[in-house]
């Protein structure tokens, strides 16, 4: 059984200002660093074999903070774990984006199915390459929701900054155990 903890990066100034950051490389703020430390504390009761992240600095710094606490180095940055590209909406507030594009169809936005496909490709690759391992992957809310929604039978809530969602892979399929640290009732995963 491969165990995976998907962790959203800590807060950035753009998160605090409700700006859409997407694939823009915005660093953590002090709140985000504190959130990363709290996430590390929540993960400390288990031995972890592998730590990876998105290549965006807010994810790599979150992963490095977690790794320092857990005594494990980040071994790779997976491009497939980078946040969804939001096109022309990046950098503006969610209110401004809604005013300009009320249906959420931002010019040049990366399609949700493409985000799900690459996110699943990344986690499937991790499970295939590291069977039986306990893996931490620090990524982004959009990627985590896309992955969870692809393998779980219910739509996922908003993923909190430094929220921890867990899944396991039995060699055939993923099972979601927690979202944002909240344990789920047993359900059948999608095939």
PDB file of C-alpha atoms in Angstrom:
ATOM      1  CA  UNK A   1       0.000   0.000   0.000  1.00  0.00           C
ATOM      2  CA  UNK A   2       1.385   3.401  -0.994  1.00  0.00           C
ATOM      3  CA  UNK A   3       0.332   6.254   1.285  1.00  0.00           C
ATOM      4  CA  UNK A   4       0.252   9.818  -0.064  1.00  0.00           C
ATOM      5  CA  UNK A   5      -0.191  13.124   1.757  1.00  0.00           C
ATOM      6  CA  UNK A   6      -1.121  15.944  -0.620  1.00  0.00           C
ATOM      7  CA  UNK A   7      -0.405  19.275   1.029  1.00  0.00           C
ATOM      8  CA  UNK A   8      -1.340  22.686  -0.275  1.00  0.00           C
ATOM      9  CA  UNK A   9       1.393  25.297   0.069  1.00  0.00           C
ATOM     10  CA  UNK A  10       1.187  27.904   2.819  1.00  0.00           C
ATOM     11  CA  UNK A  11      -0.311  31.357   2.368  1.00  0.00           C
ATOM     12  CA  UNK A  12       1.151  34.003   0.060  1.00  0.00           C
ATOM     13  CA  UNK A  13       0.428  37.744  -0.050  1.00  0.00           C
ATOM     14  CA  UNK A  14      -1.722  37.117  -3.118  1.00  0.00           C
ATOM     15  CA  UNK A  15      -3.739  34.543  -1.148  1.00  0.00           C
ATOM     16  CA  UNK A  16      -4.225  37.107   1.621  1.00  0.00           C
ATOM     17  CA  UNK A  17      -5.345  39.710  -0.944  1.00  0.00           C
ATOM     18  CA  UNK A  18      -7.605  37.159  -2.699  1.00  0.00           C
ATOM     19  CA  UNK A  19      -5.619  37.506  -5.915  1.00  0.00           C
ATOM     20  CA  UNK A  20      -5.667  34.665  -8.395  1.00  0.00           C
ATOM     21  CA  UNK A  21      -2.082  33.442  -8.615  1.00  0.00           C
ATOM     22  CA  UNK A  22      -2.376  30.297 -10.707  1.00  0.00           C
ATOM     23  CA  UNK A  23       1.019  29.478 -12.175  1.00  0.00           C
ATOM     24  CA  UNK A  24       2.544  32.848 -11.191  1.00  0.00           C
ATOM     25  CA  UNK A  25       5.499  32.218  -8.873  1.00  0.00           C
ATOM     26  CA  UNK A  26       4.477  34.045  -5.696  1.00  0.00           C
ATOM     27  CA  UNK A  27       6.492  33.315  -2.498  1.00  0.00           C
ATOM     28  CA  UNK A  28       5.154  32.415   0.940  1.00  0.00           C
ATOM     29  CA  UNK A  29       4.478  35.145   3.468  1.00  0.00           C
ATOM     30  CA  UNK A  30       5.146  34.790   7.209  1.00  0.00           C
ATOM     31  CA  UNK A  31       1.681  33.325   7.806  1.00  0.00           C
ATOM     32  CA  UNK A  32       2.396  30.738   5.117  1.00  0.00           C
ATOM     33  CA  UNK A  33       5.671  29.778   6.773  1.00  0.00           C
ATOM     34  CA  UNK A  34       3.886  29.336  10.118  1.00  0.00           C
ATOM     35  CA  UNK A  35       1.244  27.188   8.399  1.00  0.00           C
ATOM     36  CA  UNK A  36       3.989  25.015   6.895  1.00  0.00           C
ATOM     37  CA  UNK A  37       5.459  24.480  10.381  1.00  0.00           C
ATOM     38  CA  UNK A  38       2.020  23.448  11.705  1.00  0.00           C
ATOM     39  CA  UNK A  39       1.570  21.032   8.788  1.00  0.00           C
ATOM     40  CA  UNK A  40       4.970  19.517   9.582  1.00  0.00           C
ATOM     41  CA  UNK A  41       3.913  19.032  13.207  1.00  0.00           C
ATOM     42  CA  UNK A  42       0.729  17.270  12.034  1.00  0.00           C
ATOM     43  CA  UNK A  43       2.812  14.916   9.873  1.00  0.00           C
ATOM     44  CA  UNK A  44       5.419  14.137  12.549  1.00  0.00           C
ATOM     45  CA  UNK A  45       3.665  11.058  13.942  1.00  0.00           C
ATOM     46  CA  UNK A  46       4.588   8.985  10.881  1.00  0.00           C
ATOM     47  CA  UNK A  47       7.809   8.009   9.104  1.00  0.00           C
ATOM     48  CA  UNK A  48       7.968   9.430   5.592  1.00  0.00           C
ATOM     49  CA  UNK A  49       9.998   7.946   2.754  1.00  0.00           C
ATOM     50  CA  UNK A  50       9.789  10.643   0.091  1.00  0.00           C
ATOM     51  CA  UNK A  51       9.128  14.396  -0.156  1.00  0.00           C
ATOM     52  CA  UNK A  52       8.366  16.054  -3.506  1.00  0.00           C
ATOM     53  CA  UNK A  53       6.721  19.292  -4.600  1.00  0.00           C
ATOM     54  CA  UNK A  54       5.565  21.529  -7.380  1.00  0.00           C
ATOM     55  CA  UNK A  55       8.411  23.635  -8.811  1.00  0.00           C
ATOM     56  CA  UNK A  56       6.736  26.925  -7.765  1.00  0.00           C
ATOM     57  CA  UNK A  57       8.561  28.623  -4.879  1.00  0.00           C
ATOM     58  CA  UNK A  58       5.560  28.687  -2.527  1.00  0.00           C
ATOM     59  CA  UNK A  59       5.394  24.887  -2.769  1.00  0.00           C
ATOM     60  CA  UNK A  60       9.146  24.252  -2.613  1.00  0.00           C
ATOM     61  CA  UNK A  61       9.533  26.458   0.465  1.00  0.00           C
ATOM     62  CA  UNK A  62       6.569  24.776   2.166  1.00  0.00           C
ATOM     63  CA  UNK A  63       8.103  21.373   1.365  1.00  0.00           C
ATOM     64  CA  UNK A  64      11.524  22.433   2.636  1.00  0.00           C
ATOM     65  CA  UNK A  65      10.046  23.672   5.927  1.00  0.00           C
ATOM     66  CA  UNK A  66       8.194  20.376   6.335  1.00  0.00           C
ATOM     67  CA  UNK A  67      11.285  18.391   5.385  1.00  0.00           C
ATOM     68  CA  UNK A  68      13.493  20.222   7.880  1.00  0.00           C
ATOM     69  CA  UNK A  69      11.062  19.359  10.689  1.00  0.00           C
ATOM     70  CA  UNK A  70      10.705  15.720   9.600  1.00  0.00           C
ATOM     71  CA  UNK A  71      14.358  15.123   8.726  1.00  0.00           C
ATOM     72  CA  UNK A  72      13.736  14.376   5.048  1.00  0.00           C
ATOM     73  CA  UNK A  73      14.991  16.296   2.016  1.00  0.00           C
ATOM     74  CA  UNK A  74      12.828  17.241  -0.931  1.00  0.00           C
ATOM     75  CA  UNK A  75      14.018  14.948  -3.691  1.00  0.00           C
ATOM     76  CA  UNK A  76      12.215  16.329  -6.735  1.00  0.00           C
ATOM     77  CA  UNK A  77       9.976  19.038  -8.125  1.00  0.00           C
ATOM     78  CA  UNK A  78       7.304  17.662 -10.451  1.00  0.00           C
ATOM     79  CA  UNK A  79       6.156  20.036 -13.163  1.00  0.00           C
ATOM     80  CA  UNK A  80       2.846  18.133 -13.285  1.00  0.00           C
ATOM     81  CA  UNK A  81       2.180  19.311  -9.693  1.00  0.00           C
ATOM     82  CA  UNK A  82       2.350  23.037 -10.620  1.00  0.00           C
ATOM     83  CA  UNK A  83      -0.841  25.051 -10.167  1.00  0.00           C
ATOM     84  CA  UNK A  84      -3.351  25.547 -12.937  1.00  0.00           C
ATOM     85  CA  UNK A  85      -2.527  28.367 -15.339  1.00  0.00           C
ATOM     86  CA  UNK A  86      -5.331  30.910 -14.986  1.00  0.00           C
ATOM     87  CA  UNK A  87      -4.508  32.926 -18.090  1.00  0.00           C
ATOM     88  CA  UNK A  88      -5.437  36.603 -18.066  1.00  0.00           C
ATOM     89  CA  UNK A  89      -7.004  36.312 -14.606  1.00  0.00           C
ATOM     90  CA  UNK A  90      -3.683  35.814 -12.831  1.00  0.00           C
ATOM     91  CA  UNK A  91      -2.856  38.715 -10.553  1.00  0.00           C
ATOM     92  CA  UNK A  92      -6.342  40.163 -10.253  1.00  0.00           C
ATOM     93  CA  UNK A  93      -8.706  39.568  -7.329  1.00  0.00           C
ATOM     94  CA  UNK A  94     -11.381  36.916  -7.510  1.00  0.00           C
ATOM     95  CA  UNK A  95     -14.000  39.708  -7.437  1.00  0.00           C
ATOM     96  CA  UNK A  96     -12.400  41.437 -10.437  1.00  0.00           C
ATOM     97  CA  UNK A  97     -12.230  38.128 -12.290  1.00  0.00           C
ATOM     98  CA  UNK A  98     -15.897  37.436 -11.591  1.00  0.00           C
ATOM     99  CA  UNK A  99     -16.811  40.928 -12.786  1.00  0.00           C
ATOM    100  CA  UNK A 100     -14.922  40.436 -16.081  1.00  0.00           C
ATOM    101  CA  UNK A 101     -15.706  36.740 -16.649  1.00  0.00           C
ATOM    102  CA  UNK A 102     -18.728  35.756 -14.508  1.00  0.00           C
ATOM    103  CA  UNK A 103     -18.752  32.208 -15.905  1.00  0.00           C
ATOM    104  CA  UNK A 104     -15.090  31.611 -14.989  1.00  0.00           C
ATOM    105  CA  UNK A 105     -13.919  31.247 -18.582  1.00  0.00           C
ATOM    106  CA  UNK A 106     -10.766  33.323 -18.321  1.00  0.00           C
ATOM    107  CA  UNK A 107      -8.890  33.859 -21.574  1.00  0.00           C
ATOM    108  CA  UNK A 108      -6.025  31.351 -21.899  1.00  0.00           C
ATOM    109  CA  UNK A 109      -7.054  29.363 -18.799  1.00  0.00           C
ATOM    110  CA  UNK A 110      -5.783  25.792 -18.565  1.00  0.00           C
ATOM    111  CA  UNK A 111      -8.771  23.426 -18.808  1.00  0.00           C
ATOM    112  CA  UNK A 112      -9.687  21.578 -15.590  1.00  0.00           C
ATOM    113  CA  UNK A 113      -9.492  18.156 -17.290  1.00  0.00           C
ATOM    114  CA  UNK A 114      -5.889  18.907 -18.268  1.00  0.00           C
ATOM    115  CA  UNK A 115      -5.042  19.785 -14.645  1.00  0.00           C
ATOM    116  CA  UNK A 116      -6.651  16.549 -13.442  1.00  0.00           C
ATOM    117  CA  UNK A 117      -4.831  14.526 -16.073  1.00  0.00           C
ATOM    118  CA  UNK A 118      -1.381  15.837 -15.203  1.00  0.00           C
ATOM    119  CA  UNK A 119      -2.054  15.732 -11.448  1.00  0.00           C
ATOM    120  CA  UNK A 120      -3.127  12.093 -11.676  1.00  0.00           C
ATOM    121  CA  UNK A 121      -0.141  11.345 -13.895  1.00  0.00           C
ATOM    122  CA  UNK A 122       2.144  12.697 -11.154  1.00  0.00           C
ATOM    123  CA  UNK A 123       0.559  10.786  -8.263  1.00  0.00           C
ATOM    124  CA  UNK A 124       0.234   7.590 -10.319  1.00  0.00           C
ATOM    125  CA  UNK A 125       3.917   7.880 -11.225  1.00  0.00           C
ATOM    126  CA  UNK A 126       4.844   8.325  -7.558  1.00  0.00           C
ATOM    127  CA  UNK A 127       2.815   5.234  -6.579  1.00  0.00           C
ATOM    128  CA  UNK A 128       4.314   3.188  -9.419  1.00  0.00           C
ATOM    129  CA  UNK A 129       7.917   4.211  -8.697  1.00  0.00           C
ATOM    130  CA  UNK A 130       7.644   4.001  -4.907  1.00  0.00           C
ATOM    131  CA  UNK A 131       5.221   1.171  -4.038  1.00  0.00           C
ATOM    132  CA  UNK A 132       4.685   0.682  -0.333  1.00  0.00           C
ATOM    133  CA  UNK A 133       6.154   4.083   0.495  1.00  0.00           C
ATOM    134  CA  UNK A 134       4.791   6.992   2.512  1.00  0.00           C
ATOM    135  CA  UNK A 135       5.045  10.080   0.305  1.00  0.00           C
ATOM    136  CA  UNK A 136       4.489  13.794   0.906  1.00  0.00           C
ATOM    137  CA  UNK A 137       3.674  15.890  -2.176  1.00  0.00           C
ATOM    138  CA  UNK A 138       3.395  19.652  -1.667  1.00  0.00           C
ATOM    139  CA  UNK A 139       1.333  21.198  -4.417  1.00  0.00           C
ATOM    140  CA  UNK A 140      -1.588  23.589  -4.967  1.00  0.00           C
ATOM    141  CA  UNK A 141      -5.291  23.742  -4.207  1.00  0.00           C
ATOM    142  CA  UNK A 142      -6.410  23.431  -7.821  1.00  0.00           C
ATOM    143  CA  UNK A 143      -4.247  20.381  -8.427  1.00  0.00           C
ATOM    144  CA  UNK A 144      -5.295  18.703  -5.182  1.00  0.00           C
ATOM    145  CA  UNK A 145      -8.997  19.227  -5.884  1.00  0.00           C
ATOM    146  CA  UNK A 146      -8.585  17.965  -9.446  1.00  0.00           C
ATOM    147  CA  UNK A 147      -6.870  14.801  -8.220  1.00  0.00           C
ATOM    148  CA  UNK A 148      -9.327  14.192  -5.369  1.00  0.00           C
ATOM    149  CA  UNK A 149     -12.342  14.808  -7.594  1.00  0.00           C
ATOM    150  CA  UNK A 150     -10.956  12.342 -10.140  1.00  0.00           C
ATOM    151  CA  UNK A 151     -10.648   9.475  -7.665  1.00  0.00           C
ATOM    152  CA  UNK A 152     -13.370  10.226  -5.105  1.00  0.00           C
ATOM    153  CA  UNK A 153     -17.119   9.977  -5.605  1.00  0.00           C
ATOM    154  CA  UNK A 154     -17.937  13.410  -4.144  1.00  0.00           C
ATOM    155  CA  UNK A 155     -16.813  16.917  -5.050  1.00  0.00           C
ATOM    156  CA  UNK A 156     -14.047  18.188  -2.786  1.00  0.00           C
ATOM    157  CA  UNK A 157     -14.319  21.375  -0.722  1.00  0.00           C
ATOM    158  CA  UNK A 158     -11.907  24.278  -1.090  1.00  0.00           C
ATOM    159  CA  UNK A 159      -8.413  23.164  -0.087  1.00  0.00           C
ATOM    160  CA  UNK A 160      -7.018  25.288   2.755  1.00  0.00           C
ATOM    161  CA  UNK A 161      -3.484  26.670   2.785  1.00  0.00           C
ATOM    162  CA  UNK A 162      -1.257  23.948   4.282  1.00  0.00           C
ATOM    163  CA  UNK A 163      -4.275  21.631   4.370  1.00  0.00           C
ATOM    164  CA  UNK A 164      -3.371  17.944   4.394  1.00  0.00           C
ATOM    165  CA  UNK A 165      -5.355  15.491   2.300  1.00  0.00           C
ATOM    166  CA  UNK A 166      -4.427  11.798   2.321  1.00  0.00           C
ATOM    167  CA  UNK A 167      -4.893   8.905  -0.081  1.00  0.00           C
ATOM    168  CA  UNK A 168      -3.620   5.381  -0.467  1.00  0.00           C
ATOM    169  CA  UNK A 169      -2.987   3.243  -3.536  1.00  0.00           C
ATOM    170  CA  UNK A 170      -3.453  -0.518  -3.353  1.00  0.00           C
ATOM    171  CA  UNK A 171      -1.754  -1.233  -6.677  1.00  0.00           C
ATOM    172  CA  UNK A 172      -4.962  -0.741  -8.650  1.00  0.00           C
ATOM    173  CA  UNK A 173      -6.741   2.353  -7.426  1.00  0.00           C
ATOM    174  CA  UNK A 174      -6.638   5.313  -5.067  1.00  0.00           C
ATOM    175  CA  UNK A 175      -8.733   5.664  -1.921  1.00  0.00           C
ATOM    176  CA  UNK A 176      -9.170   9.099  -0.320  1.00  0.00           C
ATOM    177  CA  UNK A 177      -8.936   9.075   3.487  1.00  0.00           C
ATOM    178  CA  UNK A 178      -8.900  12.745   4.514  1.00  0.00           C
ATOM    179  CA  UNK A 179      -9.467  16.152   2.925  1.00  0.00           C
ATOM    180  CA  UNK A 180      -8.041  19.174   4.753  1.00  0.00           C
ATOM    181  CA  UNK A 181      -7.312  16.832   7.669  1.00  0.00           C
ATOM    182  CA  UNK A 182     -10.957  15.790   8.001  1.00  0.00           C
ATOM    183  CA  UNK A 183     -11.523  12.034   7.880  1.00  0.00           C
ATOM    184  CA  UNK A 184     -13.997  10.865   5.272  1.00  0.00           C
ATOM    185  CA  UNK A 185     -16.663   8.258   5.746  1.00  0.00           C
ATOM    186  CA  UNK A 186     -15.785   5.101   3.819  1.00  0.00           C
ATOM    187  CA  UNK A 187     -16.911   5.294   0.177  1.00  0.00           C
ATOM    188  CA  UNK A 188     -16.094   3.469  -2.955  1.00  0.00           C
ATOM    189  CA  UNK A 189     -13.528   5.241  -5.081  1.00  0.00           C
ATOM    190  CA  UNK A 190     -14.087   5.793  -8.785  1.00  0.00           C
ATOM    191  CA  UNK A 191     -12.604   3.093 -10.960  1.00  0.00           C
TER     192      UNK A 191
END
